[in-house]
XYZ file of C-alpha atoms in Angstrom:
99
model
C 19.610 -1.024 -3.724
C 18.721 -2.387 -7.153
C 16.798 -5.731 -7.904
C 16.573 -7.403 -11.190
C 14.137 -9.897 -11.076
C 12.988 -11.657 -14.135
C 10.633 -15.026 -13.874
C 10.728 -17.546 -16.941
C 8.818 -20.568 -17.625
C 5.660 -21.489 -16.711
C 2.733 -23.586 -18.505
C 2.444 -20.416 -21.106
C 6.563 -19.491 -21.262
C 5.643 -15.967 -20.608
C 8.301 -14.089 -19.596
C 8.382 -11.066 -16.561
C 10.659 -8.702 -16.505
C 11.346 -5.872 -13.266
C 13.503 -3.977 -12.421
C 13.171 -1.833 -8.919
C 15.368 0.552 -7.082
C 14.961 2.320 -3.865
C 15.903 5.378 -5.180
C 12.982 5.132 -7.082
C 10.002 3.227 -4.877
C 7.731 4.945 -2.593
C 8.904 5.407 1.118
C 7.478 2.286 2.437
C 8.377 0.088 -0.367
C 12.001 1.285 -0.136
C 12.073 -0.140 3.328
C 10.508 -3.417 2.367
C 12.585 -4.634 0.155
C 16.551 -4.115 1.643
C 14.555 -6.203 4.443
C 13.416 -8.720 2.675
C 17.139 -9.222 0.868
C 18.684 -9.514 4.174
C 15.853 -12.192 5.577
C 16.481 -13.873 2.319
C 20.192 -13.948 2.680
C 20.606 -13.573 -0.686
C 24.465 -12.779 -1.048
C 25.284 -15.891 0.472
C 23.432 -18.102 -1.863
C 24.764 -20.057 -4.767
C 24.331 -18.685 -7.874
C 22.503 -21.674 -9.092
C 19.791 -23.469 -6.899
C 17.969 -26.908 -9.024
C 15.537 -29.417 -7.942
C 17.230 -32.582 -8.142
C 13.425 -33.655 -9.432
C 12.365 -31.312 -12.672
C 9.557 -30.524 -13.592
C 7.828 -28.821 -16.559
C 5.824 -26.175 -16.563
C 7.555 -24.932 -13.226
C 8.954 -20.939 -13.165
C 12.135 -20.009 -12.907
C 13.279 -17.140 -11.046
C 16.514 -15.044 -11.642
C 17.716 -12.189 -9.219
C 20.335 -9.737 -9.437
C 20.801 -7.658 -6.697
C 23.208 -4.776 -6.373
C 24.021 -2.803 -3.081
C 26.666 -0.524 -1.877
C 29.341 -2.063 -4.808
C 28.302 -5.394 -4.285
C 26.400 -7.658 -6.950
C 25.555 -11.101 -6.792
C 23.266 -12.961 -9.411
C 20.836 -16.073 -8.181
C 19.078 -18.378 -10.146
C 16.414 -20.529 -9.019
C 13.883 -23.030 -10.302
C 10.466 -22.815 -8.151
C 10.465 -26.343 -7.314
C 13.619 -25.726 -5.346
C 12.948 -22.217 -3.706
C 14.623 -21.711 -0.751
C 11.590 -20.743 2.794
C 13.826 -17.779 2.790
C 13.811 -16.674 -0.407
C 9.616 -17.038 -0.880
C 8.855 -13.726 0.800
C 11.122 -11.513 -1.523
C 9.995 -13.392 -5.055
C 6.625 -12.952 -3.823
C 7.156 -9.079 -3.176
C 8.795 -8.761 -6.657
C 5.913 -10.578 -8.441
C 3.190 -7.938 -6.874
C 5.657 -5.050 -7.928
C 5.801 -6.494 -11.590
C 2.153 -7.013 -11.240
C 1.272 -3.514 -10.591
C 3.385 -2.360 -13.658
């Protein structure tokens, strides 16, 4: 499995930039994140998730995930993050963190 996860935005407009693969993460990470793309149900969501209220200032957050042939692309603004999503853009942050 391959994520793409790039956040945008922000008070500074920084942009972050990741991409991680399990071919590629230590043991333990490898594990962590397939779960944490099935909690978030990611293929199911649209590819486009807004806050009907935004904001300035706020991240946004763009995914791509690709798995056994499959690829699906999600885009989301923070003030409409999906409970199931959290975990995973949380995960990704610390990864691009540590990099």
């Amino acid at each position: 499995m391959r994520v793409s996860f790039e956040r945008t935005g922000g008070f500074a407009g920084i942009s972050k930039k990741t991409t991680v693969d399990t071919d590629t993460l230590p043991p333990n990470e490898a594990a962590t994140l397939p779960r944490l793309v099935e909690v978030a149900d990611l293929f199911r969501l649209p590819e486009l998730i807004t806050s009907p209220n935004p904001q300035s200032d706020r991240f946004q957050y763009k995914l791509t995930v690709e798995d056994n042939g499959r690829q699906h692309t999600v885009t989301v603004s923070e003030a409409a993050l999906p409970g199931t999503l959290r975990p995973l853009i949380e995960w990704l942050q610390n990864i691009t963190q540590k990099r």
